[in-house]
């Protein structure tokens, strides 16, 4: 074979080898690309996980740095003491529960796993429980701020946190509740002294949610109140509140009509009242805000006329306007459902100094005033001085059981001539239940409280070791229900205690009690309760034996079977 042929053969072999090499690399490229495509989602996922982990690391490191170097916290522009506060690993502001109450007037109850109620709103993971003590439970303010009506901000550069009250809606100069929701026609109390019950049921009807309209029975309230009073005699909103808070009512008017002299004591409530606030000071702006937020405000005034056809110098029938400037005490209850800041002073028979009046619903039928409504001057001697508004009306499935011994509600007060006192009621569980709420009265404005329970009560000595549930603040006096995250299990037949440490500013007797104070409350039954009061939470005395009273402290439960169905 000559050199040329050898060269051609070598070239042919080289090309064949090169072809195989190209095929090999092509196949390898296909395999690699396929591998990349198949593994790409995993690579991206792993990269995402790594990124999240890295970000979490940096956030945690930043929180450590902030806690080490310090930060500031302001509330409405005022700097607060942050000694016991810190940032969580996620850069959320954590403050002690006691500070949440002290600085922001919050009400907080806490469960075992971080769940809590903040201002009655359930939050699943907003608390960190080290020990069940108010200063050892940390609240996540980043999560809880909206429930407290606060806006939280963090300035990373300045290492400054701020909490500011969310701006409330500006009150309009004119408002008429009849223009925003359907109200029942105004009824006539006739010759009976039942204005208190008409006002209470009408006020309750105005706070119904949505488009719901119900007509509540006045007869059932007056004839099943438990107070020793006839229909011709007068009453007050405390009597109505006791009837409603004990779940004896309200019932529907169609099931117990007014004025027939009969009642059906077997009827059950169609709603459950759980909260009512007292507006004792003459705070016109607060009354307006409550009407705008909730509904009608029940209040008292002195009426110098007795019916739709009566007359006096205080009432101008042509303009349905009333203004009393004397010193007589209130003798009539109405419902405030609106206002007009520009209502002319000239509309009154004798003019007040300024314009402005409340729109009120009466109980003298549609023949009186403007279809049963009339205007009362802002300067009236009595209207707005003592008022109540029903701020929480639940459906009847809110709880399964109610434990109580104060069917006549708040009759008097008890204490140690100090703003603070402890009180506790003991009950026997009727089924396998979960303690879900506790209710009690704040006898005046600016009340703080701590809530405890003894799930296995074995005698007065066991009151010394209660379980802490939460703390809070009530701006207004009133009747309040405090919800509790699910944590306290009760066995049928076991005894349990609920306990409150209460502090009411400027009060020497902060505990509301029921007792036979007069003929009116002679029906108070002291045999149905087991209550104890204490000066310091260590030494206790029997309310029934030592003081002849029942404590106004109720407990609410749900059955375990219904809870886990």
Coordinates of C-alpha atoms in Angstrom, one line a residue:
X1 CA 0.0 0.0 0.0
X2 CA 1.5 3.3 -1.1
X3 CA 1.7 6.3 1.1
X4 CA -1.3 7.9 -0.5
X5 CA -3.6 5.0 0.1
X6 CA -2.4 4.8 3.7
X7 CA -3.1 8.5 4.2
X8 CA -6.6 8.1 2.8
X9 CA -7.3 5.2 5.1
X10 CA -6.0 7.1 8.1
X11 CA -8.1 10.1 7.2
X12 CA -11.1 7.8 6.8
X13 CA -10.5 6.2 10.2
X14 CA -10.0 9.6 11.8
X15 CA -13.3 10.8 10.4
X16 CA -15.0 7.7 11.6
X17 CA -13.5 8.2 15.1
X18 CA -14.5 11.9 15.0
X19 CA -18.0 11.0 14.0
X20 CA -18.2 8.6 17.0
X21 CA -16.8 11.2 19.3
X22 CA -19.3 13.8 18.0
X23 CA -22.1 11.3 18.6
X24 CA -20.7 10.6 22.0
X25 CA -20.6 14.2 23.0
X26 CA -24.1 14.8 21.5
X27 CA -25.5 12.0 23.5
X28 CA -23.7 13.3 26.6
X29 CA -25.1 16.7 26.0
X30 CA -28.6 15.3 25.6
X31 CA -28.2 13.4 28.8
X32 CA -26.9 16.5 30.7
X33 CA -29.6 18.7 29.4
X34 CA -32.2 16.1 30.2
X35 CA -30.7 15.8 33.7
X36 CA -30.7 19.6 34.2
X37 CA -34.3 19.8 33.1
X38 CA -35.4 16.9 35.3
X39 CA -33.6 18.3 38.3
X40 CA -34.2 22.0 37.7
X41 CA -37.4 22.3 39.9
X42 CA -35.6 20.6 42.8
X43 CA -32.6 23.0 42.4
X44 CA -34.9 26.0 42.3
X45 CA -36.8 24.6 45.3
X46 CA -33.6 24.1 47.3
X47 CA -32.4 27.5 46.3
X48 CA -35.7 29.0 47.6
X49 CA -35.4 27.1 50.9
X50 CA -31.8 28.3 51.2
X51 CA -33.0 31.8 50.5
X52 CA -35.8 31.7 53.1
X53 CA -33.4 30.1 55.6
X54 CA -30.8 32.8 54.9
X55 CA -33.5 35.6 55.2
X56 CA -34.7 34.1 58.5
X57 CA -31.1 34.0 59.7
X58 CA -30.6 37.7 58.9
X59 CA -33.9 38.7 60.5
X60 CA -33.0 36.8 63.7
X61 CA -29.6 38.3 63.7
X62 CA -31.1 41.8 63.2
X63 CA -33.5 41.1 66.2
X64 CA -30.5 40.1 68.3
X65 CA -28.7 43.3 67.4
X66 CA -31.8 45.4 68.1
X67 CA -32.3 43.8 71.5
X68 CA -28.5 44.2 72.3
X69 CA -28.3 47.8 71.2
X70 CA -31.7 48.8 72.4
X71 CA -34.7 50.4 70.8
X72 CA -37.4 52.9 71.7
X73 CA -41.2 52.6 71.8
X74 CA -43.6 55.5 71.7
X75 CA -47.3 55.5 72.3
X76 CA -49.1 58.4 70.7
X77 CA -45.8 60.3 70.8
X78 CA -44.9 59.5 74.4
X79 CA -41.9 57.3 75.1
X80 CA -42.5 54.1 77.2
X81 CA -40.3 52.1 79.5
X82 CA -39.1 49.1 77.4
X83 CA -37.1 47.4 80.2
X84 CA -39.1 44.2 79.9
X85 CA -39.8 44.3 76.2
X86 CA -37.9 42.8 73.3
X87 CA -38.0 41.9 69.7
X88 CA -38.8 38.3 68.7
X89 CA -36.6 36.3 66.3
X90 CA -39.0 37.4 63.6
X91 CA -38.7 41.1 64.6
X92 CA -42.1 41.3 66.2
X93 CA -42.5 43.5 69.3
X94 CA -43.1 41.5 72.5
X95 CA -44.3 43.2 75.6
X96 CA -45.5 41.8 79.0
X97 CA -49.3 41.3 79.3
X98 CA -49.2 43.5 82.4
X99 CA -47.8 46.4 80.2
X100 CA -50.5 45.8 77.6
X101 CA -53.1 46.5 80.3
X102 CA -51.2 49.3 81.9
X103 CA -50.2 51.3 78.8
X104 CA -53.0 50.5 76.4
X105 CA -56.0 49.6 78.5
X106 CA -56.2 46.2 76.8
X107 CA -58.1 43.1 78.0
X108 CA -56.3 39.9 77.3
X109 CA -56.9 36.2 78.3
X110 CA -54.4 33.5 77.3
X111 CA -54.5 29.8 76.7
X112 CA -51.8 27.2 76.9
X113 CA -50.5 27.3 73.4
X114 CA -50.3 31.0 72.7
X115 CA -53.9 31.5 71.7
X116 CA -55.6 34.5 73.3
X117 CA -58.5 36.8 73.3
X118 CA -57.5 40.4 72.8
X119 CA -60.3 42.9 73.4
X120 CA -62.6 39.9 72.8
X121 CA -61.0 39.1 69.4
X122 CA -59.5 35.6 69.1
X123 CA -55.9 35.5 68.0
X124 CA -54.3 32.1 67.5
X125 CA -50.6 32.7 68.2
X126 CA -50.2 36.1 69.8
X127 CA -48.9 35.1 73.2
X128 CA -45.8 33.5 74.7
X129 CA -46.4 31.8 78.1
X130 CA -43.3 31.5 80.2
X131 CA -45.2 31.3 83.5
X132 CA -48.8 32.0 84.1
X133 CA -48.2 35.5 85.6
X134 CA -49.1 38.8 83.9
X135 CA -45.5 40.0 83.9
X136 CA -44.2 36.6 82.5
X137 CA -46.6 36.3 79.6
X138 CA -45.5 38.2 76.5
X139 CA -47.9 39.6 74.0
X140 CA -47.0 39.9 70.3
X141 CA -48.0 43.6 69.7
X142 CA -47.3 43.3 66.0
X143 CA -50.2 40.9 65.8
X144 CA -52.3 42.2 68.6
X145 CA -52.2 46.0 67.8
X146 CA -55.2 46.0 65.4
X147 CA -57.4 44.3 68.0
X148 CA -56.5 47.1 70.4
X149 CA -57.3 49.8 67.9
X150 CA -53.6 50.6 67.5
X151 CA -51.4 51.1 64.5
X152 CA -47.9 49.6 64.8
X153 CA -44.8 50.9 62.9
X154 CA -41.1 50.1 63.0
X155 CA -38.3 52.4 61.8
X156 CA -35.3 50.2 61.2
X157 CA -32.8 53.0 60.8
X158 CA -33.8 54.7 64.0
X159 CA -34.5 51.4 65.9
X160 CA -37.8 52.9 66.9
X161 CA -41.2 51.3 67.3
X162 CA -44.4 53.3 67.6
X163 CA -48.0 52.5 68.5
X164 CA -50.7 55.1 67.8
X165 CA -54.4 55.0 68.3
X166 CA -56.2 54.6 65.0
X167 CA -58.1 57.7 64.1
X168 CA -61.8 57.4 64.9
X169 CA -64.4 58.4 62.5
X170 CA -65.3 62.1 63.0
X171 CA -68.8 62.5 64.5
X172 CA -71.3 64.0 62.1
X173 CA -73.3 67.0 63.2
X174 CA -76.5 65.2 62.5
X175 CA -77.5 61.5 62.8
X176 CA -80.9 59.7 62.9
X177 CA -80.8 56.0 63.6
X178 CA -84.1 55.6 61.8
X179 CA -82.4 56.4 58.5
X180 CA -79.9 53.6 58.8
X181 CA -81.9 50.7 60.2
X182 CA -85.5 49.7 60.5
X183 CA -87.0 50.3 64.0
X184 CA -90.2 49.0 65.4
X185 CA -93.2 51.3 65.7
X186 CA -93.4 53.2 69.0
X187 CA -95.7 51.5 71.5
X188 CA -97.7 53.0 74.4
X189 CA -97.1 52.0 78.0
X190 CA -100.5 53.2 78.9
X191 CA -101.1 53.9 82.6
X192 CA -98.4 51.5 83.8
X193 CA -95.1 52.5 85.2
X194 CA -93.2 50.4 82.6
X195 CA -91.2 53.1 80.8
X196 CA -88.0 51.4 82.0
X197 CA -88.9 48.1 80.3
X198 CA -90.1 49.8 77.1
X199 CA -86.9 51.8 77.0
X200 CA -84.7 48.7 77.7
X201 CA -86.4 46.5 75.1
X202 CA -86.4 49.2 72.5
X203 CA -82.7 50.0 73.1
X204 CA -82.0 46.3 72.8
X205 CA -83.9 46.1 69.5
X206 CA -81.7 48.8 68.0
X207 CA -78.5 46.9 68.5
X208 CA -79.5 43.9 66.5
X209 CA -77.1 43.1 63.8
X210 CA -77.7 43.4 60.1
X211 CA -81.3 43.7 58.9
X212 CA -82.7 41.6 61.7
X213 CA -85.8 43.1 63.3
X214 CA -87.3 41.6 66.5
X215 CA -90.0 42.9 68.9
X216 CA -89.1 42.0 72.5
X217 CA -91.7 41.5 75.2
X218 CA -92.1 44.2 77.8
X219 CA -94.6 42.1 79.8
X220 CA -92.2 39.2 80.2
X221 CA -89.5 41.6 81.5
X222 CA -91.7 43.3 84.0
X223 CA -93.4 40.2 85.3
X224 CA -90.4 37.9 85.4
X225 CA -87.7 40.3 86.7
X226 CA -87.7 38.8 90.2
X227 CA -88.1 42.2 91.8
X228 CA -91.0 42.8 94.2
X229 CA -92.7 45.4 92.0
X230 CA -96.1 45.7 90.3
X231 CA -96.7 47.0 86.8
X232 CA -98.0 50.3 88.1
X233 CA -94.7 51.1 89.8
X234 CA -91.6 52.3 88.2
X235 CA -88.2 50.6 87.7
X236 CA -84.8 51.3 86.2
X237 CA -82.3 49.9 83.8
X238 CA -80.5 47.9 86.5
X239 CA -83.6 45.8 86.9
X240 CA -83.7 45.2 83.1
X241 CA -80.0 44.4 83.0
X242 CA -80.4 41.8 85.8
X243 CA -83.2 40.1 83.8
X244 CA -81.2 40.1 80.6
X245 CA -77.9 39.1 82.0
X246 CA -79.4 36.1 83.7
X247 CA -80.8 34.8 80.4
X248 CA -84.4 35.0 81.5
X249 CA -85.0 37.1 78.5
X250 CA -85.6 38.7 76.1
X251 CA -88.5 36.8 74.6
X252 CA -90.7 37.9 71.7
X253 CA -93.7 40.1 72.1
X254 CA -95.9 37.8 70.2
X255 CA -95.3 35.1 72.8
X256 CA -96.0 37.3 75.8
X257 CA -98.2 40.3 74.7
X258 CA -98.3 43.5 76.6
X259 CA -101.0 44.5 79.0
X260 CA -103.0 41.2 79.3
X261 CA -102.0 40.6 82.9
X262 CA -100.6 37.2 82.1
X263 CA -97.1 35.9 81.4
X264 CA -95.4 32.6 80.5
X265 CA -92.4 32.0 82.8
X266 CA -91.4 28.9 80.8
X267 CA -90.4 31.0 77.8
X268 CA -86.6 31.0 77.0
X269 CA -84.5 33.9 75.8
X270 CA -84.1 34.4 72.1
X271 CA -80.9 36.3 72.5
X272 CA -78.1 36.3 75.2
X273 CA -77.0 39.7 76.5
X274 CA -73.3 39.5 77.5
X275 CA -72.3 43.2 77.8
X276 CA -73.7 46.6 78.8
X277 CA -71.9 49.8 79.4
X278 CA -72.9 52.6 81.8
X279 CA -72.4 56.2 80.7
X280 CA -72.7 58.0 84.0
X281 CA -71.0 61.2 83.1
X282 CA -72.6 63.8 80.9
X283 CA -70.4 63.1 78.0
X284 CA -72.4 64.1 74.9
X285 CA -69.6 63.1 72.5
X286 CA -69.4 59.6 74.0
X287 CA -73.1 59.1 73.8
X288 CA -73.0 60.1 70.1
X289 CA -70.1 57.7 69.4
X290 CA -71.9 54.8 71.1
X291 CA -75.1 55.4 69.1
X292 CA -73.1 55.5 65.9
X293 CA -71.2 52.3 66.7
X294 CA -73.9 50.2 68.5
X295 CA -77.4 51.7 68.5
X296 CA -79.8 53.4 70.9
X297 CA -78.7 54.6 74.4
X298 CA -81.2 54.3 77.2
X299 CA -81.3 57.3 79.4
X300 CA -83.4 59.1 82.0
X301 CA -84.9 62.5 82.3
X302 CA -87.5 64.4 84.3
X303 CA -90.7 64.8 82.4
X304 CA -93.1 67.5 83.6
X305 CA -95.8 66.0 81.4
X306 CA -97.3 62.5 82.0
X307 CA -98.7 61.5 78.6
X308 CA -99.2 62.5 75.0
X309 CA -102.0 64.9 75.8
X310 CA -100.5 66.6 78.8
X311 CA -98.9 70.0 78.6
X312 CA -96.3 72.1 80.4
X313 CA -94.0 75.0 79.8
X314 CA -91.1 72.6 79.1
X315 CA -92.7 70.9 76.1
X316 CA -93.4 72.5 72.7
X317 CA -95.8 70.1 70.9
X318 CA -95.6 72.0 67.6
X319 CA -91.9 71.1 67.2
X320 CA -91.9 68.0 69.5
X321 CA -89.2 69.7 71.6
X322 CA -88.5 69.3 75.3
X323 CA -86.2 71.2 77.7
X324 CA -86.2 71.0 81.5
X325 CA -83.8 73.2 83.4
X326 CA -84.9 72.5 87.0
X327 CA -83.6 70.4 89.8
X328 CA -86.1 67.5 89.9
X329 CA -84.7 64.0 89.7
X330 CA -85.4 61.8 86.7
X331 CA -88.8 60.1 86.5
X332 CA -88.9 58.7 83.0
X333 CA -86.7 56.5 80.7
X334 CA -86.3 57.1 76.9
X335 CA -83.9 55.9 74.2
X336 CA -81.6 58.3 72.5
X337 CA -81.4 57.4 68.8
X338 CA -79.9 60.5 67.2
X339 CA -78.9 64.1 67.4
X340 CA -78.7 67.4 65.6
X341 CA -76.0 69.9 66.6
X342 CA -77.9 72.7 64.7
X343 CA -81.3 72.1 66.1
X344 CA -82.4 75.6 66.9
X345 CA -82.8 76.8 70.4
X346 CA -85.8 78.7 69.2
X347 CA -87.8 75.4 68.8
X348 CA -88.1 75.1 72.6
X349 CA -90.8 76.7 74.7
X350 CA -88.1 78.4 76.7
X351 CA -84.8 78.6 74.9
X352 CA -81.6 77.0 76.2
X353 CA -78.4 79.0 75.7
X354 CA -77.2 77.1 72.7
X355 CA -78.5 75.1 69.7
X356 CA -78.4 71.3 69.7
X357 CA -80.6 68.4 70.8
X358 CA -80.8 64.7 71.1
X359 CA -83.5 62.7 69.2
X360 CA -85.3 60.4 71.6
X361 CA -87.8 57.6 71.3
X362 CA -90.6 57.6 73.9
X363 CA -93.1 55.0 75.0
X364 CA -96.4 57.1 74.8
X365 CA -97.4 55.8 71.4
X366 CA -97.2 57.4 67.9
X367 CA -99.7 60.1 69.0
X368 CA -96.9 61.8 71.0
X369 CA -94.4 64.1 69.3
X370 CA -93.2 63.1 65.8
X371 CA -94.7 59.5 65.5
X372 CA -93.5 58.9 69.1
X373 CA -90.1 60.7 68.8
X374 CA -89.1 64.1 70.2
X375 CA -86.1 66.3 70.6
X376 CA -84.5 67.1 74.0
X377 CA -82.0 69.9 74.4
X378 CA -78.3 69.1 75.1
X379 CA -78.7 71.4 78.1
X380 CA -81.5 69.4 79.7
X381 CA -80.9 68.9 83.4
X382 CA -80.9 65.1 83.4
X383 CA -80.7 63.5 80.0
X384 CA -77.4 61.8 79.5
X385 CA -76.4 61.8 83.2
X386 CA -77.3 58.2 83.8
X387 CA -77.4 56.0 80.6
X388 CA -76.8 52.5 79.5
X389 CA -76.1 50.9 76.1
X390 CA -76.2 47.2 75.3
X391 CA -72.9 46.5 73.5
X392 CA -72.9 42.7 73.1
X393 CA -76.0 40.7 72.2
X394 CA -75.2 37.1 71.2
X395 CA -77.1 34.3 69.7
X396 CA -78.3 31.6 72.2
X397 CA -75.7 29.1 71.1
X398 CA -72.8 31.2 72.3
X399 CA -72.4 29.0 75.4
X400 CA -74.2 25.8 76.7
X401 CA -74.3 26.6 80.4
X402 CA -74.6 29.5 82.7
X403 CA -73.6 29.3 86.4
X404 CA -74.9 32.2 88.6
X405 CA -76.3 33.1 91.9
X406 CA -77.2 36.8 91.3
X407 CA -80.6 36.7 89.6
X408 CA -81.3 40.3 90.8
X409 CA -77.9 41.5 89.6
X410 CA -76.2 44.5 91.0
X411 CA -78.1 45.6 94.1
X412 CA -75.2 46.9 96.2
X413 CA -71.4 47.0 96.6
X414 CA -68.9 45.4 99.0
X415 CA -65.2 46.0 99.7
X416 CA -62.6 47.0 102.2
X417 CA -62.6 50.8 101.9
X418 CA -59.9 50.4 99.2
X419 CA -60.1 50.4 95.4
X420 CA -59.0 46.7 95.2
X421 CA -60.5 43.5 96.4
X422 CA -60.7 39.8 95.5
X423 CA -63.9 37.8 95.0
X424 CA -64.7 34.2 94.0
X425 CA -67.7 32.0 93.3
X426 CA -67.7 28.2 93.5
X427 CA -69.9 26.1 91.3
X428 CA -70.5 22.4 90.6
X429 CA -70.1 21.3 87.0
X430 CA -73.3 19.7 85.6
X431 CA -71.6 17.9 82.8
X432 CA -68.2 17.3 81.2
X433 CA -67.5 20.9 80.2
X434 CA -65.0 23.5 79.2
X435 CA -64.9 26.9 81.0
X436 CA -65.3 29.4 78.2
X437 CA -66.2 32.8 79.9
X438 CA -66.7 34.7 83.1
X439 CA -68.9 37.8 83.7
X440 CA -68.9 40.5 86.4
X441 CA -69.7 44.1 86.9
X442 CA -67.4 47.1 87.0
X443 CA -69.1 49.4 89.5
X444 CA -67.5 52.6 88.1
X445 CA -65.3 53.8 85.3
X446 CA -61.5 53.0 85.1
X447 CA -61.6 49.4 86.3
X448 CA -58.7 46.9 86.0
X449 CA -59.0 43.2 86.7
X450 CA -57.1 39.9 86.9
X451 CA -59.0 36.7 86.2
X452 CA -58.2 33.3 87.8
X453 CA -59.8 29.9 88.1
X454 CA -59.5 26.9 90.3
X455 CA -60.6 23.9 88.1
X456 CA -60.5 21.4 91.0
X457 CA -61.9 23.2 94.0
X458 CA -61.5 21.2 97.2
X459 CA -62.1 23.8 99.9
X460 CA -61.3 27.4 100.8
X461 CA -57.6 26.6 101.0
X462 CA -57.5 25.8 97.3
X463 CA -58.3 29.4 96.5
X464 CA -54.7 30.2 97.4
X465 CA -53.4 28.4 94.3
X466 CA -55.5 29.6 91.3
X467 CA -54.7 29.4 87.6
X468 CA -54.1 32.8 86.1
X469 CA -56.2 33.4 82.9
X470 CA -55.7 37.1 82.0
X471 CA -56.0 40.7 82.8
X472 CA -57.8 43.7 81.5
X473 CA -59.2 47.2 81.7
X474 CA -62.8 48.6 81.4
X475 CA -63.0 52.3 80.7
X476 CA -66.7 52.4 81.6
X477 CA -68.6 50.9 84.4
X478 CA -71.0 48.2 83.3
X479 CA -71.6 44.5 82.9
X480 CA -68.9 42.6 81.0
X481 CA -68.2 39.0 79.8
X482 CA -64.6 38.0 79.4
X483 CA -64.0 35.1 77.0
X484 CA -61.3 32.5 77.8
X485 CA -59.3 30.4 75.3
X486 CA -60.0 26.7 75.7
X487 CA -57.9 25.3 78.4
X488 CA -59.8 24.5 81.6
X489 CA -61.6 21.2 81.5
X490 CA -64.4 20.4 84.1
X491 CA -65.7 17.0 84.9
X492 CA -69.4 16.4 85.7
X493 CA -70.0 16.7 89.5
X494 CA -66.6 18.4 90.1
X495 CA -66.4 21.7 91.9
X496 CA -64.7 24.7 90.4
X497 CA -64.1 28.3 91.3
X498 CA -63.8 31.5 89.2
X499 CA -61.9 34.4 90.8
X500 CA -61.4 38.1 90.1
X501 CA -59.0 40.6 91.6
X502 CA -60.7 43.9 90.8
X503 CA -59.5 47.5 91.1
X504 CA -61.8 50.5 90.5
X505 CA -60.4 54.0 90.8
X506 CA -62.0 56.2 93.5
X507 CA -64.0 53.2 94.8
X508 CA -64.0 51.8 98.4
X509 CA -66.3 48.9 97.5
X510 CA -65.5 47.6 94.0
X511 CA -67.4 44.3 94.2
X512 CA -71.0 44.2 93.0
X513 CA -73.4 42.1 95.1
X514 CA -77.0 40.9 95.3
X515 CA -78.8 41.0 98.7
X516 CA -82.2 41.7 100.2
X517 CA -81.6 45.4 100.6
X518 CA -85.3 46.4 100.7
X519 CA -88.8 45.2 99.8
X520 CA -87.9 45.6 96.2
X521 CA -85.1 43.0 96.4
X522 CA -86.7 40.9 99.1
X523 CA -86.7 38.0 96.7
X524 CA -82.9 37.7 96.7
X525 CA -82.0 34.0 97.4
X526 CA -78.8 33.5 99.4
X527 CA -79.1 29.7 99.4
X528 CA -78.1 29.3 95.8
X529 CA -74.5 30.7 96.0
X530 CA -71.1 29.9 97.5
X531 CA -69.0 33.0 97.3
X532 CA -65.9 34.3 99.0
X533 CA -64.2 37.7 99.3
X534 CA -60.6 38.6 100.3
X535 CA -58.5 41.6 101.0
X536 CA -55.3 40.1 99.7
X537 CA -56.2 36.9 97.8
X538 CA -54.9 34.7 100.7
X539 CA -57.4 35.0 103.5
X540 CA -61.0 34.5 102.5
X541 CA -64.4 35.0 104.1
X542 CA -67.9 33.7 103.1
X543 CA -70.0 36.3 101.3
X544 CA -73.3 34.5 102.3
X545 CA -72.4 33.8 105.9
X546 CA -70.4 36.9 106.9
X547 CA -72.0 39.5 104.7
X548 CA -75.4 38.1 103.8
X549 CA -75.0 38.5 100.0
X550 CA -74.4 36.8 96.7
X551 CA -71.5 37.8 94.5
X552 CA -72.2 39.0 90.9
X553 CA -69.8 36.6 89.2
X554 CA -71.1 34.2 86.6
X555 CA -69.4 31.4 84.7
X556 CA -70.2 30.2 81.2
X557 CA -69.3 26.7 79.8
X558 CA -69.6 24.6 76.7
X559 CA -70.2 20.9 76.7
X560 CA -67.2 18.8 75.6
X561 CA -69.5 16.7 73.3
X562 CA -70.8 19.6 71.4
X563 CA -67.3 21.2 71.2
X564 CA -65.7 18.2 69.5
X565 CA -68.6 17.0 67.3

